[in-house]
Amino acid sequence: MWNAAVHSEYLHDHSDYGFDIENVRFSWETLKAKRDAYVSHLNRIYRSNLDKAKIQTIQGQARFTSDPEPTVEVNGQKYTAPHILIATGGQPSVLSDAEVPGASLGITSDGFFELETLPKRSVVVGAGYIAVEMAGILSALGSQTSLIIRQTGVLRNFDSFISVNCTKELQNSGVDLWKNSQVKSVRKTNGRLEVTIVTKDPEKKNEEEKTRTIEDVDCLLWAIGRQPNTSSLNIGKTLDTDERGHIIVDEFQNTSRAGIYAVGDVCGKALLTPVAIAAGRKLAHRLFEGKKDSKLDYSSIPTVVFSHPPIGTVGLTEEEAVKSWGKENVKIYKTSFTPMYHALTSRKSQCIMKLVCVGKEEKVVGLHMQGLGCDEMLQGFSVAIKMGATKADFDNTVAIHPTSSEEFVTMR
């Protein structure tokens, strides 16, 4: 879906590069059909791989029992083993109608993939990466999109340099951003939704809150966080969990009960598919290959947000580095520029880059960027940072010209 949205953006630039593209039309239906067929193809491949590996697949809802040995029950049948791994992932958080009247009239990111047509008018609620991605895709593909956020910026857990720039890019791209706002109620009228929003600027304490309504909404999408898939596992007295239901594990993915392990979103740490895969591999090496010290290092995990333009980030934010090392021991290098691609286009989008360095040797502990191609740039730089690269190492690397990535090795 993000690739389709990028195609839509590039269409705006074609005339600047000399291409005549009159009468271009977009079909959500065609895209959905091809996407769904591809996902079904992947599902068949994964199932085939399981069969080839002679892995028994049991379909059903598993729940832990009170048996002395770690045991799960599925469809009335009990299963026990020396090792039981929980990898049930997470699901979108939802609000009840009691919390926000009419909240159930909206959908989540799961429902987004079930949409049969492109909504003409969309409202996305949330400020995290899923909200940013959903709003960007819908807007780029032609849906009039509003994004409702509780504070003044999106991606507040990211480096402030990224948060501020991404907020600006959203607005520049045409997303209608409602800051300091929350949904008060939702109701259906004439087949569409009417979303009532309350706005209150905390800086203006004497100002009354404003109540406004967005009408004729085809799609209200809640992207207000995720919660672990643990509620049906019956682990209440079996395993320790935190206040949100995430399973508590140690550095080796051990839960509070011997023989039961957990990886991925269900643990509430670094909610990324490759993280779960890597943690699972390390656990398998430890349990079945005798590598007793095998565990995943959760530091400096690279993350990409498929915003417009994309974001790449790895390591500590400036704020985290200052907290850990002290402001006097942190050195920041950053730059902002217009990528060469946009030299000829009337549509402009900046590329921003930042290095967070610590100590006399200026070890690079954080790298943050947003701009064209930043999603593909990040992996290589992440290897360097994981290996302990310093600013001098970056400086000693010859630049590749003309590219945006060369800015990281020419910063002064």
Coordinates of C-alpha atoms in Angstrom, one line a residue:
M1 CA 0.0 0.0 0.0
W2 CA 2.9 2.3 0.8
N3 CA 4.4 1.6 -2.6
A4 CA 1.2 2.5 -4.3
A5 CA 1.1 5.8 -2.3
V6 CA 4.7 6.6 -3.4
H7 CA 3.6 6.0 -7.1
S8 CA 0.9 8.5 -6.6
E9 CA 3.4 11.1 -5.2
Y10 CA 5.7 10.5 -8.2
L11 CA 2.9 11.2 -10.6
H12 CA 2.9 14.8 -9.4
D13 CA 6.5 15.0 -10.4
H14 CA 6.3 13.5 -13.9
S15 CA 5.5 16.7 -15.8
D16 CA 8.5 18.4 -14.2
Y17 CA 10.7 15.6 -15.7
G18 CA 9.1 16.0 -19.1
F19 CA 6.4 13.3 -19.0
D20 CA 2.9 13.8 -20.2
I21 CA 0.6 11.7 -18.0
E22 CA -2.9 12.9 -18.7
N23 CA -5.9 10.7 -17.8
V24 CA -4.1 8.6 -15.2
R25 CA -6.6 6.9 -13.0
F26 CA -6.2 4.8 -9.8
S27 CA -8.1 1.7 -9.0
W28 CA -8.2 0.7 -5.3
E29 CA -10.0 -2.4 -6.3
T30 CA -7.2 -3.6 -8.6
L31 CA -4.6 -2.9 -6.0
K32 CA -6.6 -4.7 -3.3
A33 CA -7.1 -7.8 -5.5
K34 CA -3.4 -8.0 -6.4
R35 CA -2.3 -7.4 -2.8
D36 CA -4.7 -10.0 -1.3
A37 CA -3.6 -12.6 -4.0
Y38 CA 0.1 -11.9 -3.0
V39 CA -0.6 -12.3 0.7
S40 CA -2.5 -15.6 0.0
H41 CA 0.5 -16.8 -2.0
L42 CA 2.8 -16.0 0.9
N43 CA 0.5 -17.9 3.3
R44 CA 0.6 -21.0 1.1
I45 CA 4.4 -20.8 1.0
Y46 CA 4.7 -20.6 4.7
R47 CA 2.3 -23.5 5.2
S48 CA 4.2 -25.5 2.6
N49 CA 7.5 -24.8 4.4
L50 CA 5.9 -26.0 7.7
D51 CA 4.8 -29.2 6.0
K52 CA 8.2 -29.8 4.4
A53 CA 9.8 -29.5 7.8
K54 CA 7.3 -32.1 9.1
I55 CA 5.9 -29.6 11.6
Q56 CA 2.5 -30.6 13.0
T57 CA 0.0 -27.8 12.7
I58 CA -2.9 -27.7 15.2
Q59 CA -5.6 -25.1 14.4
G60 CA -7.5 -23.8 17.4
Q61 CA -7.4 -21.6 20.5
A62 CA -4.8 -22.7 23.0
R63 CA -5.1 -22.1 26.7
F64 CA -2.8 -23.0 29.5
T65 CA -4.1 -25.5 32.1
S66 CA -3.3 -26.0 35.8
D67 CA -1.4 -29.3 35.2
P68 CA 1.9 -29.8 37.1
E69 CA 3.8 -29.8 33.8
P70 CA 3.5 -26.9 31.3
T71 CA 0.4 -27.8 29.3
V72 CA -1.9 -26.2 26.8
E73 CA -5.3 -27.4 25.8
V74 CA -6.6 -27.0 22.2
N75 CA -10.1 -28.2 21.1
G76 CA -10.3 -30.4 24.2
Q77 CA -6.9 -32.1 23.6
K78 CA -4.0 -31.5 26.0
Y79 CA -0.5 -31.0 24.8
T80 CA 2.7 -30.9 26.9
A81 CA 6.4 -30.5 26.0
P82 CA 9.7 -29.7 27.6
H83 CA 9.5 -26.3 25.8
I84 CA 6.5 -24.2 25.1
L85 CA 6.9 -20.9 23.2
I86 CA 4.3 -18.2 23.2
A87 CA 4.5 -16.0 20.1
T88 CA 0.9 -14.8 19.8
G89 CA 1.8 -11.2 18.9
G90 CA -0.5 -8.3 19.5
Q91 CA -3.6 -6.6 18.2
P92 CA -4.8 -3.0 17.8
S93 CA -6.2 -1.4 20.9
V94 CA -9.8 -0.3 20.7
L95 CA -12.0 2.1 22.6
S96 CA -15.4 1.0 23.9
D97 CA -18.6 2.8 23.2
A98 CA -18.7 3.6 26.9
E99 CA -15.4 5.4 26.6
V100 CA -16.3 7.2 23.4
P101 CA -19.9 7.0 22.2
G102 CA -19.9 5.4 18.8
A103 CA -16.3 4.3 18.9
S104 CA -17.2 0.9 17.5
L105 CA -18.3 2.6 14.2
G106 CA -14.6 3.0 13.5
I107 CA -12.0 0.4 12.3
T108 CA -8.4 -0.4 13.1
S109 CA -5.4 -1.1 10.9
D110 CA -6.8 -4.7 10.5
G111 CA -10.0 -3.3 9.0
F112 CA -8.0 -1.0 6.7
F113 CA -6.9 -4.1 4.7
E114 CA -10.6 -5.1 4.3
L115 CA -11.7 -1.8 2.7
E116 CA -13.2 -2.6 -0.7
T117 CA -13.0 1.0 -2.0
L118 CA -10.9 4.1 -1.3
P119 CA -12.7 6.2 1.3
K120 CA -13.4 9.7 0.0
R121 CA -13.2 11.2 3.6
S122 CA -11.0 9.6 6.2
V123 CA -10.2 10.4 9.9
V124 CA -7.3 8.7 11.5
V125 CA -6.8 8.9 15.3
G126 CA -3.4 8.5 16.8
A127 CA 0.2 9.8 16.7
G128 CA 2.3 6.7 16.5
Y129 CA 3.9 5.1 13.4
I130 CA 0.8 3.2 12.4
A131 CA -1.3 6.3 12.5
V132 CA 1.3 8.2 10.5
E133 CA 1.6 5.4 7.9
M134 CA -2.2 5.0 7.5
A135 CA -2.8 8.7 7.2
G136 CA 0.0 9.1 4.6
I137 CA -1.2 6.2 2.5
L138 CA -4.9 7.3 2.5
S139 CA -4.0 10.9 1.7
A140 CA -1.5 10.1 -1.1
L141 CA -4.0 7.8 -2.8
G142 CA -6.7 10.6 -2.9
S143 CA -8.7 10.3 0.3
Q144 CA -9.3 13.7 2.1
T145 CA -7.6 12.8 5.4
S146 CA -7.6 14.3 8.9
L147 CA -5.2 13.1 11.6
I148 CA -6.3 13.6 15.2
I149 CA -3.5 13.8 17.8
R150 CA -3.6 14.5 21.5
Q151 CA -0.5 16.7 21.6
T152 CA 1.3 18.9 19.1
G153 CA 3.3 16.4 17.2
V154 CA 3.5 12.8 15.9
L155 CA 6.0 10.1 16.8
R156 CA 6.7 11.6 20.2
N157 CA 8.9 8.6 21.2
F158 CA 11.3 9.3 18.4
D159 CA 14.1 11.8 18.4
S160 CA 12.5 15.3 18.5
F161 CA 14.3 16.2 15.3
I162 CA 12.3 13.4 13.6
S163 CA 9.0 14.2 15.4
V164 CA 9.0 17.8 14.4
N165 CA 9.9 17.2 10.8
C166 CA 7.4 14.4 10.3
T167 CA 4.7 16.5 11.7
K168 CA 5.6 19.3 9.2
E169 CA 5.8 16.8 6.3
L170 CA 2.3 15.5 7.1
Q171 CA 0.9 19.0 6.9
N172 CA 2.8 19.9 3.8
S173 CA 1.5 16.7 2.1
G174 CA -2.1 17.8 2.6
V175 CA -3.1 15.8 5.7
D176 CA -5.4 17.9 7.9
L177 CA -3.7 17.8 11.3
W178 CA -5.8 18.4 14.4
K179 CA -3.5 19.1 17.3
N180 CA -4.3 18.9 21.0
S181 CA -7.5 17.1 20.1
Q182 CA -9.5 14.0 21.0
V183 CA -12.6 12.3 19.6
K184 CA -15.6 13.0 21.8
S185 CA -18.2 11.0 20.0
V186 CA -19.1 9.3 16.7
R187 CA -22.5 8.8 15.2
K188 CA -23.8 7.5 11.9
T189 CA -26.0 9.7 9.8
N190 CA -27.2 9.0 6.2
G191 CA -24.8 6.1 5.8
R192 CA -21.7 8.1 6.8
L193 CA -20.0 9.1 10.1
E194 CA -20.1 12.3 12.0
V195 CA -17.0 12.7 14.2
T196 CA -17.1 15.2 17.0
I197 CA -13.7 16.5 18.1
V198 CA -12.7 18.3 21.3
T199 CA -9.6 20.6 21.1
K200 CA -7.9 22.2 24.1
D201 CA -4.5 23.8 24.0
P202 CA -2.8 23.1 27.4
E203 CA -0.6 26.2 27.0
K204 CA -3.7 28.4 26.9
K205 CA -5.2 27.6 30.3
N206 CA -7.8 30.3 30.2
E207 CA -9.1 29.3 26.8
E208 CA -12.1 27.1 26.7
E209 CA -12.1 23.9 24.8
K210 CA -13.5 23.9 21.2
T211 CA -15.9 21.4 20.0
R212 CA -16.1 20.8 16.2
T213 CA -17.5 18.2 13.9
I214 CA -16.1 16.4 10.9
E215 CA -19.0 15.3 8.7
D216 CA -19.5 12.8 5.8
V217 CA -16.7 10.6 7.0
D218 CA -16.4 7.3 5.1
C219 CA -13.6 5.8 7.3
L220 CA -12.7 6.4 10.9
L221 CA -9.5 4.5 11.7
W222 CA -8.3 4.1 15.3
A223 CA -4.5 3.8 15.6
I224 CA -4.1 4.4 19.3
G225 CA -1.7 1.6 20.2
R226 CA -1.5 -2.1 20.4
Q227 CA -2.1 -4.7 23.1
P228 CA -0.8 -8.2 23.6
N229 CA -2.7 -11.3 22.5
T230 CA -2.8 -12.9 26.0
S231 CA -6.4 -12.5 27.2
S232 CA -7.5 -15.9 26.0
L233 CA -4.4 -17.9 27.0
N234 CA -5.5 -18.4 30.6
I235 CA -2.1 -17.3 31.9
G236 CA -3.3 -15.3 34.9
K237 CA -1.9 -17.6 37.6
T238 CA 0.6 -19.3 35.3
L239 CA 2.9 -16.5 34.2
D240 CA 3.9 -13.0 35.4
T241 CA 2.5 -10.2 33.2
D242 CA 2.8 -6.4 33.4
E243 CA -0.2 -4.1 33.9
R244 CA -1.0 -4.2 30.2
G245 CA -0.9 -7.9 29.9
H246 CA 2.5 -8.3 28.3
I247 CA 4.3 -11.4 29.4
I248 CA 7.4 -10.6 31.5
V249 CA 10.6 -12.4 30.3
D250 CA 14.2 -12.2 31.2
E251 CA 17.1 -11.5 28.7
F252 CA 16.9 -15.2 27.5
Q253 CA 13.1 -15.0 26.8
N254 CA 12.3 -17.1 29.9
T255 CA 9.0 -16.5 31.5
S256 CA 8.4 -16.8 35.2
R257 CA 7.7 -20.6 34.7
A258 CA 10.4 -23.0 33.7
G259 CA 9.9 -24.5 30.2
I260 CA 7.7 -21.6 29.0
Y261 CA 9.2 -18.9 26.8
A262 CA 7.8 -15.9 25.0
V263 CA 9.1 -13.7 22.0
G264 CA 7.7 -10.8 20.0
D265 CA 5.0 -8.3 20.5
V266 CA 3.5 -10.3 23.3
C267 CA 6.4 -9.3 25.5
G268 CA 5.9 -5.6 24.8
K269 CA 9.5 -4.8 23.7
A270 CA 10.6 -3.6 20.3
L271 CA 7.4 -4.4 18.5
L272 CA 8.8 -5.4 15.2
T273 CA 8.5 -8.6 13.2
P274 CA 12.3 -9.0 12.6
V275 CA 12.9 -8.6 16.3
A276 CA 10.6 -11.5 17.1
I277 CA 12.3 -13.7 14.4
A278 CA 15.7 -12.8 15.7
A279 CA 14.8 -13.5 19.3
G280 CA 13.2 -16.8 18.3
R281 CA 16.4 -17.9 16.4
K282 CA 18.6 -17.0 19.4
L283 CA 16.2 -19.0 21.7
A284 CA 16.4 -22.0 19.4
H285 CA 20.2 -21.9 19.3
R286 CA 20.2 -21.9 23.1
L287 CA 17.6 -24.7 23.6
F288 CA 18.6 -27.1 20.8
E289 CA 22.2 -26.3 19.8
G290 CA 23.7 -26.0 23.3
K291 CA 24.6 -22.3 22.9
K292 CA 23.8 -21.4 26.5
D293 CA 24.6 -17.7 26.2
S294 CA 22.6 -17.2 23.0
K295 CA 20.2 -14.2 23.4
L296 CA 19.1 -11.2 21.4
D297 CA 20.8 -7.9 22.0
Y298 CA 18.0 -5.4 22.1
S299 CA 20.2 -2.4 21.7
S300 CA 20.5 -0.4 18.5
I301 CA 17.6 -2.0 16.7
P302 CA 17.0 -0.3 13.3
T303 CA 13.5 0.9 12.7
V304 CA 11.8 2.3 9.6
V305 CA 8.6 4.3 9.5
F306 CA 6.9 4.2 6.1
S307 CA 5.8 7.8 6.2
H308 CA 6.1 10.2 3.3
P309 CA 9.0 10.6 3.0
P310 CA 10.2 7.5 5.0
I311 CA 12.0 7.6 8.3
G312 CA 15.0 5.6 9.3
T313 CA 16.3 5.5 12.9
V314 CA 18.7 3.4 15.0
G315 CA 20.1 3.8 18.5
L316 CA 19.6 6.5 21.1
T317 CA 17.7 9.7 20.6
E318 CA 19.5 12.9 21.6
E319 CA 17.3 13.1 24.7
E320 CA 18.2 9.5 25.7
A321 CA 21.9 10.1 25.1
V322 CA 21.9 13.2 27.3
K323 CA 20.1 11.3 30.0
S324 CA 22.7 8.5 29.9
W325 CA 25.9 10.3 29.2
G326 CA 25.3 13.9 30.4
K327 CA 24.9 16.9 28.0
E328 CA 28.6 17.8 28.2
N329 CA 29.5 14.3 26.8
V330 CA 27.1 14.4 23.8
K331 CA 27.9 15.9 20.4
I332 CA 25.2 16.3 17.8
Y333 CA 25.8 16.6 14.0
K334 CA 22.8 17.3 11.8
T335 CA 21.9 18.6 8.4
S336 CA 18.8 19.4 6.3
F337 CA 18.8 19.7 2.5
T338 CA 16.7 19.2 -0.6
P339 CA 17.5 15.9 -2.3
M340 CA 18.7 16.1 -5.9
Y341 CA 15.5 14.4 -7.1
H342 CA 13.5 17.5 -6.1
A343 CA 15.9 19.9 -7.9
L344 CA 13.5 19.9 -10.8
T345 CA 10.2 19.3 -9.1
S346 CA 7.6 21.8 -8.0
R347 CA 6.7 19.4 -5.1
K348 CA 9.5 19.7 -2.5
S349 CA 10.4 17.5 0.4
Q350 CA 13.4 17.9 2.7
C351 CA 15.8 15.3 3.8
I352 CA 17.0 15.6 7.4
M353 CA 19.8 13.7 9.0
K354 CA 21.3 13.5 12.5
L355 CA 24.1 11.7 14.3
V356 CA 24.2 11.4 18.1
C357 CA 27.8 10.9 19.3
V358 CA 29.2 10.4 22.8
G359 CA 32.5 10.6 24.6
K360 CA 35.9 11.9 23.5
E361 CA 36.1 9.3 20.7
E362 CA 32.6 10.5 19.5
K363 CA 31.2 7.0 19.3
V364 CA 28.0 7.1 17.2
V365 CA 25.2 5.9 19.4
G366 CA 22.2 7.2 17.4
L367 CA 21.4 7.9 13.7
H368 CA 18.1 9.5 12.6
M369 CA 16.9 10.5 9.2
Q370 CA 13.8 11.3 7.1
G371 CA 13.8 11.7 3.4
L372 CA 13.7 9.9 0.0
G373 CA 15.5 6.6 0.3
C374 CA 16.1 6.7 4.0
D375 CA 14.3 3.3 4.4
E376 CA 16.9 1.6 2.2
M377 CA 19.9 3.6 3.6
L378 CA 19.4 2.5 7.2
Q379 CA 20.5 -1.1 7.2
G380 CA 24.1 -0.5 6.2
F381 CA 24.6 2.3 8.7
S382 CA 23.0 0.1 11.4
V383 CA 25.7 -2.5 10.9
A384 CA 28.4 0.2 11.4
I385 CA 26.7 1.5 14.6
K386 CA 26.3 -2.0 15.9
M387 CA 30.0 -2.5 15.4
G388 CA 30.8 0.6 17.4
A389 CA 31.7 3.1 14.6
T390 CA 32.9 6.5 15.6
K391 CA 32.4 9.9 13.9
A392 CA 36.0 9.5 12.6
D393 CA 35.1 6.2 11.0
F394 CA 32.2 8.0 9.2
D395 CA 34.6 10.8 8.2
N396 CA 37.2 8.3 6.8
T397 CA 34.6 6.8 4.5
V398 CA 34.6 8.1 0.9
A399 CA 31.3 9.7 -0.1
I400 CA 29.1 8.3 -2.9
H401 CA 28.2 11.3 -5.0
P402 CA 25.6 12.4 -5.8
T403 CA 23.4 10.7 -3.2
S404 CA 21.7 11.7 0.0
S405 CA 23.5 9.1 2.0
E406 CA 26.8 10.8 1.5
E407 CA 25.8 13.5 3.9
F408 CA 26.4 11.2 6.8
V409 CA 30.1 10.9 5.9
T410 CA 30.6 14.6 5.2
M411 CA 28.9 16.2 8.2
R412 CA 31.0 18.9 10.0

